[in-house]
Amino acid sequence: DTGVSQDPRHKITKRGQNVTFRCDPISEHNRLYWYRQTLGQGPEFLTYFQNEAQLEKSRLLSDRFSAERPKGSFSTLEIQRTEQGDSAMYLCASSLAADRRTDTQYFGPGTRLTVL
Amino acid sequence: DAKTTQPNSMESNEEEPVHLPCNHSTISGTDYIHWYRQLPSQGPEYVIHGLTSNVNNRMASLAIAEDRKSSTLILHRATLRDAAVYYCILRTGDMRFGAGTRLTVKP
């Protein structure tokens, strides 16, 4: 399977703990996006990378959230001191295009986070 | 950001055409209209996109009004596998999803 993969698929943690998610994009895709989706809502944009550079972050991305994409390949999203409101599905997507208005984003299956 | 308005839900019968509407009265001249869908327990998947002209691909057709203030996603023959939440998105950069339309397909 050459699609976007995410690990783990499910994560249960206690409030206050740190968690880290990994996303492996489609090979050679230069853009990588992170989204968060809560029940009954559409995905919300969090941040995106072009190669290894993090070019944009949403206001939703508090100081407890940090994302990296070393070497422009896989990416990690870390949440520090998790809160119950962080419970959601975290989606990763990748794309390859010069124009951000038209690039097709390929989504992974997501990581479902439950904070107890 | 320009916003889109979609019905919360729609129903269709299997093997019949489905027309999913989207209103975007504040669209700007540079906004592309994208449609993605999200099947149960999966990430969203691309369906189609366009700027001014109608577009066709193997999955669907996109009909764009002449004033671009509305568009319609057309599934020519709905199957049970088309049951999903369909999102209409305007893009000048980031994708901003709304709540979408939940399509139910009845056998």
Short mmCIF file of C-alpha atoms in Angstrom, two decimals:
data_model
loop_
_atom_site.label_atom_id
_atom_site.label_comp_id
_atom_site.label_asym_id
_atom_site.label_seq_id
_atom_site.Cartn_x
_atom_site.Cartn_y
_atom_site.Cartn_z
CA ASP A 1 0.00 0.00 0.00
CA THR A 2 1.57 3.29 -1.08
CA GLY A 3 -0.97 5.58 0.58
CA VAL A 4 -0.59 7.83 3.60
CA SER A 5 -0.10 5.88 6.79
CA GLN A 6 -0.54 6.99 10.38
CA ASP A 7 0.59 5.42 13.61
CA PRO A 8 -0.89 4.58 16.02
CA ARG A 9 -4.47 4.19 14.83
CA HIS A 10 -5.81 4.53 18.35
CA LYS A 11 -4.36 6.11 21.46
CA ILE A 12 -5.86 6.26 24.93
CA THR A 13 -4.07 8.41 27.46
CA LYS A 14 -4.65 10.06 30.78
CA ARG A 15 -5.04 13.77 31.14
CA GLY A 16 -1.69 15.48 31.56
CA GLN A 17 0.30 12.91 29.61
CA ASN A 18 2.22 13.67 26.41
CA VAL A 19 1.41 11.87 23.18
CA THR A 20 3.12 11.72 19.79
CA PHE A 21 1.62 10.67 16.47
CA ARG A 22 3.44 9.80 13.30
CA CYS A 23 2.46 10.32 9.68
CA ASP A 24 4.19 8.80 6.67
CA PRO A 25 3.14 10.61 3.50
CA ILE A 26 3.07 9.27 -0.02
CA SER A 27 6.64 9.04 -1.23
CA GLU A 28 7.91 12.23 -2.91
CA HIS A 29 4.93 14.32 -1.82
CA ASN A 30 6.35 17.66 -0.80
CA ARG A 31 3.39 18.94 1.22
CA LEU A 32 2.10 17.45 4.43
CA TYR A 33 -0.95 18.62 6.37
CA TRP A 34 -2.35 17.92 9.82
CA TYR A 35 -6.05 18.21 10.64
CA ARG A 36 -8.18 17.52 13.69
CA GLN A 37 -11.72 16.19 13.48
CA THR A 38 -14.25 15.95 16.29
CA LEU A 39 -17.44 13.93 16.14
CA GLY A 40 -19.99 15.27 13.68
CA GLN A 41 -17.71 18.00 12.37
CA GLY A 42 -15.54 18.34 9.30
CA PRO A 43 -11.76 18.26 9.66
CA GLU A 44 -10.11 21.46 10.95
CA PHE A 45 -6.78 22.55 9.53
CA LEU A 46 -3.94 22.59 12.07
CA THR A 47 -0.69 23.07 10.17
CA TYR A 48 1.17 22.28 7.00
CA PHE A 49 4.71 21.66 5.79
CA GLN A 50 6.33 22.17 2.47
CA ASN A 51 9.27 19.81 2.55
CA GLU A 52 10.77 20.31 6.03
CA ALA A 53 9.53 23.87 6.52
CA GLN A 54 6.40 24.46 8.61
CA LEU A 55 4.76 27.26 6.66
CA GLU A 56 1.46 27.81 8.39
CA LYS A 57 -0.15 27.09 11.73
CA SER A 58 -3.78 27.52 12.67
CA ARG A 59 -4.87 29.51 15.71
CA LEU A 60 -6.23 26.15 16.90
CA LEU A 61 -2.68 24.94 17.38
CA SER A 62 -1.98 25.93 20.96
CA ASP A 63 1.47 26.03 22.54
CA ARG A 64 0.94 22.48 23.74
CA PHE A 65 0.97 21.24 20.15
CA SER A 66 4.13 20.92 18.10
CA ALA A 67 4.74 19.37 14.73
CA GLU A 68 7.93 18.48 12.93
CA ARG A 69 8.90 17.10 9.58
CA PRO A 70 12.61 16.37 9.72
CA LYS A 71 14.24 15.81 6.33
CA GLY A 72 10.94 16.48 4.62
CA SER A 73 9.70 12.92 4.88
CA PHE A 74 7.59 11.64 7.79
CA SER A 75 6.03 14.02 10.29
CA THR A 76 5.24 13.89 13.98
CA LEU A 77 2.57 15.73 15.93
CA GLU A 78 3.12 15.98 19.67
CA ILE A 79 0.57 17.09 22.22
CA GLN A 80 1.94 17.96 25.65
CA ARG A 81 -0.09 17.90 28.85
CA THR A 82 -3.14 16.47 27.11
CA GLU A 83 -6.60 17.72 28.07
CA GLN A 84 -9.95 16.02 27.60
CA GLY A 85 -10.77 18.57 24.90
CA ASP A 86 -7.92 17.16 22.83
CA SER A 87 -9.91 13.97 22.25
CA ALA A 88 -10.43 13.80 18.50
CA MET A 89 -9.35 12.14 15.29
CA TYR A 90 -6.03 13.51 14.03
CA LEU A 91 -5.71 13.27 10.26
CA CYS A 92 -2.66 13.63 8.09
CA ALA A 93 -2.69 14.36 4.37
CA SER A 94 -0.03 14.78 1.72
CA SER A 95 0.07 16.32 -1.74
CA LEU A 96 2.34 17.09 -4.63
CA ALA A 97 1.57 20.24 -6.55
CA ALA A 98 2.84 23.71 -7.17
CA ASP A 99 -0.50 25.43 -6.64
CA ARG A 100 -2.12 25.19 -3.18
CA ARG A 101 -5.46 26.10 -4.69
CA THR A 102 -5.60 22.92 -6.72
CA ASP A 103 -3.45 20.27 -5.07
CA THR A 104 -5.20 16.99 -4.37
CA GLN A 105 -4.72 15.98 -0.76
CA TYR A 106 -4.47 12.30 0.06
CA PHE A 107 -5.56 11.53 3.58
CA GLY A 108 -4.43 8.84 5.95
CA PRO A 109 -6.82 6.81 8.12
CA GLY A 110 -6.23 9.02 11.14
CA THR A 111 -5.22 8.51 14.75
CA ARG A 112 -8.08 8.52 17.23
CA LEU A 113 -7.04 10.06 20.53
CA THR A 114 -9.05 9.55 23.69
CA VAL A 115 -8.00 11.51 26.76
CA LEU A 116 -9.43 10.15 30.01
CA ASP B 1 -12.70 33.01 4.25
CA ALA B 2 -15.56 32.46 1.85
CA LYS B 3 -18.12 30.04 3.29
CA THR B 4 -20.20 27.26 1.83
CA THR B 5 -23.72 26.14 2.73
CA GLN B 6 -24.81 22.55 2.23
CA PRO B 7 -27.86 20.59 3.38
CA ASN B 8 -27.16 18.51 6.46
CA SER B 9 -28.39 15.30 4.90
CA MET B 10 -29.81 13.81 1.73
CA GLU B 11 -31.18 10.44 0.73
CA SER B 12 -30.95 8.64 -2.57
CA ASN B 13 -32.00 5.33 -4.04
CA GLU B 14 -29.38 2.98 -5.35
CA GLU B 15 -28.60 3.32 -9.07
CA GLU B 16 -30.33 6.70 -9.29
CA PRO B 17 -28.54 10.02 -9.90
CA VAL B 18 -27.79 12.25 -6.94
CA HIS B 19 -27.43 16.02 -7.04
CA LEU B 20 -25.64 17.48 -4.03
CA PRO B 21 -25.99 21.27 -3.86
CA CYS B 22 -23.58 23.82 -2.43
CA ASN B 23 -24.11 27.55 -2.06
CA HIS B 24 -21.13 29.87 -1.93
CA SER B 25 -22.45 33.37 -2.54
CA THR B 26 -19.27 35.10 -1.24
CA ILE B 27 -16.91 33.20 -3.52
CA SER B 28 -13.99 35.23 -4.85
CA GLY B 29 -12.66 35.14 -8.37
CA THR B 30 -9.65 33.06 -7.36
CA ASP B 31 -11.48 30.45 -5.25
CA TYR B 32 -11.45 26.94 -6.61
CA ILE B 33 -14.44 24.73 -5.74
CA HIS B 34 -13.39 21.35 -4.36
CA TRP B 35 -15.42 18.35 -3.29
CA TYR B 36 -14.16 15.68 -0.95
CA ARG B 37 -16.05 12.85 0.65
CA GLN B 38 -15.51 10.89 3.81
CA LEU B 39 -16.66 7.32 4.06
CA PRO B 40 -17.35 5.90 7.52
CA SER B 41 -14.19 5.37 9.58
CA GLN B 42 -11.91 6.71 6.84
CA GLY B 43 -10.08 9.91 6.04
CA PRO B 44 -11.55 12.21 3.40
CA GLU B 45 -10.93 11.45 -0.24
CA TYR B 46 -10.81 13.78 -3.22
CA VAL B 47 -13.77 13.73 -5.58
CA ILE B 48 -13.45 16.62 -8.03
CA HIS B 49 -12.62 20.30 -8.34
CA GLY B 50 -13.23 23.18 -10.74
CA LEU B 51 -12.96 26.94 -11.20
CA THR B 52 -15.53 28.12 -13.75
CA SER B 53 -16.36 25.37 -16.20
CA ASN B 54 -18.22 22.16 -15.55
CA VAL B 55 -15.91 19.22 -14.86
CA ASN B 56 -16.26 15.48 -15.28
CA ASN B 57 -14.16 12.61 -13.98
CA ARG B 58 -14.67 8.92 -13.35
CA MET B 59 -16.25 9.55 -9.97
CA ALA B 60 -18.60 12.45 -10.56
CA SER B 61 -19.49 15.64 -12.40
CA LEU B 62 -19.29 19.17 -11.07
CA ALA B 63 -21.75 21.71 -12.39
CA ILE B 64 -20.82 25.33 -11.59
CA ALA B 65 -23.37 28.11 -11.92
CA GLU B 66 -22.55 30.88 -14.35
CA ASP B 67 -22.22 33.43 -11.51
CA ARG B 68 -20.23 30.84 -9.49
CA LYS B 69 -22.38 31.44 -6.43
CA SER B 70 -23.46 27.82 -6.33
CA SER B 71 -22.36 24.43 -7.58
CA THR B 72 -23.73 20.90 -7.72
CA LEU B 73 -21.92 17.62 -7.37
CA ILE B 74 -23.56 14.96 -9.51
CA LEU B 75 -23.19 11.25 -8.87
CA HIS B 76 -24.62 9.66 -11.98
CA ARG B 77 -25.60 6.33 -10.45
CA ALA B 78 -25.42 6.12 -6.71
CA THR B 79 -24.20 2.89 -5.19
CA LEU B 80 -24.24 1.78 -1.57
CA ARG B 81 -20.51 2.56 -1.47
CA ASP B 82 -21.27 6.23 -2.16
CA ALA B 83 -22.83 6.63 1.27
CA ALA B 84 -20.58 9.22 2.90
CA VAL B 85 -20.31 12.80 4.09
CA TYR B 86 -19.68 15.08 1.12
CA TYR B 87 -17.80 18.34 1.68
CA CYS B 88 -17.89 21.36 -0.61
CA ILE B 89 -14.80 23.53 -0.05
CA LEU B 90 -13.60 26.83 -1.47
CA ARG B 91 -9.85 27.10 -1.74
CA THR B 92 -7.37 29.87 -2.21
CA GLY B 93 -4.94 27.90 -0.06
CA ASP B 94 -5.85 25.90 3.01
CA MET B 95 -8.87 23.62 2.94
CA ARG B 96 -11.58 24.72 5.36
CA PHE B 97 -14.14 21.96 5.77
CA GLY B 98 -17.70 22.65 6.85
CA ALA B 99 -20.04 20.05 8.28
CA GLY B 100 -20.86 18.64 4.85
CA THR B 101 -23.88 16.69 3.60
CA ARG B 102 -24.44 13.17 4.86
CA LEU B 103 -25.65 11.09 1.91
CA THR B 104 -27.64 7.95 2.63
CA VAL B 105 -28.14 5.51 -0.23
CA LYS B 106 -31.08 3.14 0.06
CA PRO B 107 -31.03 -0.23 -1.70
#
